[in-house]
Amino acid sequence: MLIRIYSATGWRIPEDNSLMTSLVIEFGHFLIEQCGDLNPEEIALAFRTYALEIKDWGKSMNLSLILQPINRYRSARHDASVREERLKTASKDAMYAALPVGETDWSDEWERVKDAARNGQIRSVRIITPLYDWLNRKGMITFSPAEKRDIMEECRQIYALEMKVALQTTTIPVPAAREKYELLIKEGKEWLKSDDLCSVVLTASKIETVRREAVKAIQNEKTQ
């Protein structure tokens, strides 16, 4: 593996035999203790992808230098995993949303959400977008069009803040995400032209509307 790293990076290998022997031994321990979550091909990929971004300043190969591209790879792999999980969730919601109008009775789901509101857990309960569509068909969405737009704007701002934090904390440059963020915070409604941004914000606004309708429903129960 050290030879593969050298081939990918050109980092200097210690010329002194004793130092080289020590590096080989310590590298073996390093792989066992700190790289148990990676297979050899992933380690090689990490160096092919990120090693050239590391400023080694002419240093000989060492464990600290080796760890940097590996950590960058781990970060990128984690980000990819998070995106994949979000896509799976979105796919499930899309599957529910694709059900024919009137096919499903979501009254039990609505009661579950209202129970969460009664118990002060409305922010943690999972809400699916077909519940909004069902409530809308039943005429149970009480917010005016202007109020719905205000909720969507709040969700847009929250999503923009989440994207800003993600861009500031990631160690991997993501130009496409940066472009979407810039579009999202831009004045006007140009962001609505992006299917990805529009889908995320619209879904979030539907879920937030259901939350607020559940809270209102419980408040109305108490006043009756």
PDB file of C-alpha atoms in Angstrom, residues 81-204:
ATOM      1  CA  SER A  81     -24.252   8.850   2.481  1.00  0.00           C
ATOM      2  CA  VAL A  82     -26.335  11.705   3.895  1.00  0.00           C
ATOM      3  CA  ARG A  83     -27.414  12.751   0.399  1.00  0.00           C
ATOM      4  CA  GLU A  84     -28.347   9.164  -0.459  1.00  0.00           C
ATOM      5  CA  GLU A  85     -30.468   8.863   2.698  1.00  0.00           C
ATOM      6  CA  ARG A  86     -32.260  12.110   1.843  1.00  0.00           C
ATOM      7  CA  LEU A  87     -32.962  10.824  -1.662  1.00  0.00           C
ATOM      8  CA  LYS A  88     -34.391   7.592  -0.226  1.00  0.00           C
ATOM      9  CA  THR A  89     -36.701   9.595   2.046  1.00  0.00           C
ATOM     10  CA  ALA A  90     -37.751  11.820  -0.839  1.00  0.00           C
ATOM     11  CA  SER A  91     -38.417   8.742  -2.976  1.00  0.00           C
ATOM     12  CA  LYS A  92     -40.687   7.292  -0.290  1.00  0.00           C
ATOM     13  CA  ASP A  93     -42.618  10.552  -0.058  1.00  0.00           C
ATOM     14  CA  ALA A  94     -42.901  10.659  -3.834  1.00  0.00           C
ATOM     15  CA  MET A  95     -44.215   7.106  -3.831  1.00  0.00           C
ATOM     16  CA  TYR A  96     -46.954   8.057  -1.344  1.00  0.00           C
ATOM     17  CA  ALA A  97     -47.723  11.236  -3.261  1.00  0.00           C
ATOM     18  CA  ALA A  98     -48.193   9.210  -6.455  1.00  0.00           C
ATOM     19  CA  LEU A  99     -51.216   7.405  -5.000  1.00  0.00           C
ATOM     20  CA  PRO A 100     -54.442   8.315  -6.809  1.00  0.00           C
ATOM     21  CA  VAL A 101     -56.487  11.169  -5.331  1.00  0.00           C
ATOM     22  CA  GLY A 102     -58.934   9.893  -2.758  1.00  0.00           C
ATOM     23  CA  GLU A 103     -57.441   6.400  -2.761  1.00  0.00           C
ATOM     24  CA  THR A 104     -56.088   6.567   0.798  1.00  0.00           C
ATOM     25  CA  ASP A 105     -57.720   7.705   4.025  1.00  0.00           C
ATOM     26  CA  TRP A 106     -55.098   9.527   6.097  1.00  0.00           C
ATOM     27  CA  SER A 107     -57.345  10.202   9.109  1.00  0.00           C
ATOM     28  CA  ASP A 108     -55.334   7.831  11.342  1.00  0.00           C
ATOM     29  CA  GLU A 109     -52.145   9.624  10.335  1.00  0.00           C
ATOM     30  CA  TRP A 110     -53.759  12.972  11.095  1.00  0.00           C
ATOM     31  CA  GLU A 111     -54.770  11.749  14.566  1.00  0.00           C
ATOM     32  CA  ARG A 112     -51.194  10.577  15.163  1.00  0.00           C
ATOM     33  CA  VAL A 113     -49.854  14.028  14.317  1.00  0.00           C
ATOM     34  CA  LYS A 114     -52.450  15.726  16.538  1.00  0.00           C
ATOM     35  CA  ASP A 115     -51.504  13.385  19.386  1.00  0.00           C
ATOM     36  CA  ALA A 116     -47.911  14.544  18.980  1.00  0.00           C
ATOM     37  CA  ALA A 117     -49.116  18.155  19.190  1.00  0.00           C
ATOM     38  CA  ARG A 118     -51.057  17.361  22.375  1.00  0.00           C
ATOM     39  CA  ASN A 119     -47.927  15.857  23.913  1.00  0.00           C
ATOM     40  CA  GLY A 120     -45.632  18.725  22.910  1.00  0.00           C
ATOM     41  CA  GLN A 121     -43.808  16.564  20.343  1.00  0.00           C
ATOM     42  CA  ILE A 122     -44.982  18.229  17.145  1.00  0.00           C
ATOM     43  CA  ARG A 123     -41.405  19.161  16.144  1.00  0.00           C
ATOM     44  CA  SER A 124     -40.134  15.603  16.383  1.00  0.00           C
ATOM     45  CA  VAL A 125     -43.020  13.677  14.813  1.00  0.00           C
ATOM     46  CA  ARG A 126     -42.512  12.457  11.235  1.00  0.00           C
ATOM     47  CA  ILE A 127     -44.972  13.991   8.787  1.00  0.00           C
ATOM     48  CA  ILE A 128     -45.412  12.832   5.204  1.00  0.00           C
ATOM     49  CA  THR A 129     -46.522  15.191   2.442  1.00  0.00           C
ATOM     50  CA  PRO A 130     -49.576  13.149   1.314  1.00  0.00           C
ATOM     51  CA  LEU A 131     -51.148  14.104   4.647  1.00  0.00           C
ATOM     52  CA  TYR A 132     -51.090  17.753   3.538  1.00  0.00           C
ATOM     53  CA  ASP A 133     -52.705  16.826   0.211  1.00  0.00           C
ATOM     54  CA  TRP A 134     -55.397  14.838   2.040  1.00  0.00           C
ATOM     55  CA  LEU A 135     -56.127  17.717   4.419  1.00  0.00           C
ATOM     56  CA  ASN A 136     -56.272  20.094   1.467  1.00  0.00           C
ATOM     57  CA  ARG A 137     -58.780  17.876  -0.376  1.00  0.00           C
ATOM     58  CA  LYS A 138     -60.889  17.732   2.778  1.00  0.00           C
ATOM     59  CA  GLY A 139     -60.867  21.531   3.079  1.00  0.00           C
ATOM     60  CA  MET A 140     -59.030  21.290   6.412  1.00  0.00           C
ATOM     61  CA  ILE A 141     -56.158  23.630   5.495  1.00  0.00           C
ATOM     62  CA  THR A 142     -57.229  26.893   7.092  1.00  0.00           C
ATOM     63  CA  PHE A 143     -54.322  29.109   6.089  1.00  0.00           C
ATOM     64  CA  SER A 144     -54.909  31.745   3.437  1.00  0.00           C
ATOM     65  CA  PRO A 145     -52.817  31.819   0.239  1.00  0.00           C
ATOM     66  CA  ALA A 146     -50.820  34.739   1.671  1.00  0.00           C
ATOM     67  CA  GLU A 147     -50.139  32.814   4.892  1.00  0.00           C
ATOM     68  CA  LYS A 148     -49.043  29.774   2.874  1.00  0.00           C
ATOM     69  CA  ARG A 149     -46.592  31.979   0.969  1.00  0.00           C
ATOM     70  CA  ASP A 150     -45.228  33.277   4.279  1.00  0.00           C
ATOM     71  CA  ILE A 151     -44.691  29.708   5.490  1.00  0.00           C
ATOM     72  CA  MET A 152     -42.903  28.830   2.248  1.00  0.00           C
ATOM     73  CA  GLU A 153     -40.666  31.875   2.640  1.00  0.00           C
ATOM     74  CA  GLU A 154     -39.787  30.826   6.196  1.00  0.00           C
ATOM     75  CA  CYS A 155     -38.891  27.347   4.929  1.00  0.00           C
ATOM     76  CA  ARG A 156     -36.760  28.855   2.157  1.00  0.00           C
ATOM     77  CA  GLN A 157     -34.800  30.884   4.694  1.00  0.00           C
ATOM     78  CA  ILE A 158     -34.335  27.878   7.000  1.00  0.00           C
ATOM     79  CA  TYR A 159     -33.100  25.740   4.109  1.00  0.00           C
ATOM     80  CA  ALA A 160     -30.716  28.514   3.044  1.00  0.00           C
ATOM     81  CA  LEU A 161     -29.293  28.634   6.573  1.00  0.00           C
ATOM     82  CA  GLU A 162     -28.851  24.841   6.616  1.00  0.00           C
ATOM     83  CA  MET A 163     -27.029  24.986   3.277  1.00  0.00           C
ATOM     84  CA  LYS A 164     -24.804  27.823   4.513  1.00  0.00           C
ATOM     85  CA  VAL A 165     -23.787  25.848   7.609  1.00  0.00           C
ATOM     86  CA  ALA A 166     -23.138  22.721   5.525  1.00  0.00           C
ATOM     87  CA  LEU A 167     -20.944  24.643   3.083  1.00  0.00           C
ATOM     88  CA  GLN A 168     -18.989  26.235   5.926  1.00  0.00           C
ATOM     89  CA  THR A 169     -18.339  22.958   7.732  1.00  0.00           C
ATOM     90  CA  THR A 170     -17.503  20.669   4.823  1.00  0.00           C
ATOM     91  CA  THR A 171     -13.836  20.196   3.921  1.00  0.00           C
ATOM     92  CA  ILE A 172     -14.669  19.218   0.334  1.00  0.00           C
ATOM     93  CA  PRO A 173     -15.445  21.994  -2.189  1.00  0.00           C
ATOM     94  CA  VAL A 174     -18.877  21.391  -3.742  1.00  0.00           C
ATOM     95  CA  PRO A 175     -19.347  23.956  -6.542  1.00  0.00           C
ATOM     96  CA  ALA A 176     -22.830  22.694  -7.468  1.00  0.00           C
ATOM     97  CA  ALA A 177     -24.066  23.102  -3.894  1.00  0.00           C
ATOM     98  CA  ARG A 178     -22.532  26.572  -3.714  1.00  0.00           C
ATOM     99  CA  GLU A 179     -24.368  27.557  -6.912  1.00  0.00           C
ATOM    100  CA  LYS A 180     -27.676  26.299  -5.508  1.00  0.00           C
ATOM    101  CA  TYR A 181     -27.114  28.202  -2.281  1.00  0.00           C
ATOM    102  CA  GLU A 182     -26.379  31.430  -4.162  1.00  0.00           C
ATOM    103  CA  LEU A 183     -29.548  30.926  -6.208  1.00  0.00           C
ATOM    104  CA  LEU A 184     -31.621  30.214  -3.095  1.00  0.00           C
ATOM    105  CA  ILE A 185     -30.604  33.426  -1.298  1.00  0.00           C
ATOM    106  CA  LYS A 186     -30.919  35.596  -4.399  1.00  0.00           C
ATOM    107  CA  GLU A 187     -33.617  38.257  -4.330  1.00  0.00           C
ATOM    108  CA  GLY A 188     -36.768  37.440  -6.238  1.00  0.00           C
ATOM    109  CA  LYS A 189     -38.233  34.125  -7.302  1.00  0.00           C
ATOM    110  CA  GLU A 190     -35.527  32.897  -9.622  1.00  0.00           C
ATOM    111  CA  TRP A 191     -34.847  29.980  -7.243  1.00  0.00           C
ATOM    112  CA  LEU A 192     -38.265  28.573  -8.196  1.00  0.00           C
ATOM    113  CA  LYS A 193     -36.794  27.669 -11.592  1.00  0.00           C
ATOM    114  CA  SER A 194     -34.641  25.027  -9.884  1.00  0.00           C
ATOM    115  CA  ASP A 195     -36.601  21.777  -9.584  1.00  0.00           C
ATOM    116  CA  ASP A 196     -34.363  20.573  -6.744  1.00  0.00           C
ATOM    117  CA  LEU A 197     -34.700  23.730  -4.642  1.00  0.00           C
ATOM    118  CA  CYS A 198     -38.402  24.076  -5.339  1.00  0.00           C
ATOM    119  CA  SER A 199     -39.064  20.454  -4.384  1.00  0.00           C
ATOM    120  CA  VAL A 200     -37.210  20.722  -1.069  1.00  0.00           C
ATOM    121  CA  VAL A 201     -38.795  24.022  -0.032  1.00  0.00           C
ATOM    122  CA  LEU A 202     -42.305  23.013  -1.146  1.00  0.00           C
ATOM    123  CA  THR A 203     -42.070  19.725   0.765  1.00  0.00           C
ATOM    124  CA  ALA A 204     -40.809  21.527   3.871  1.00  0.00           C
TER     125      ALA A 204
END
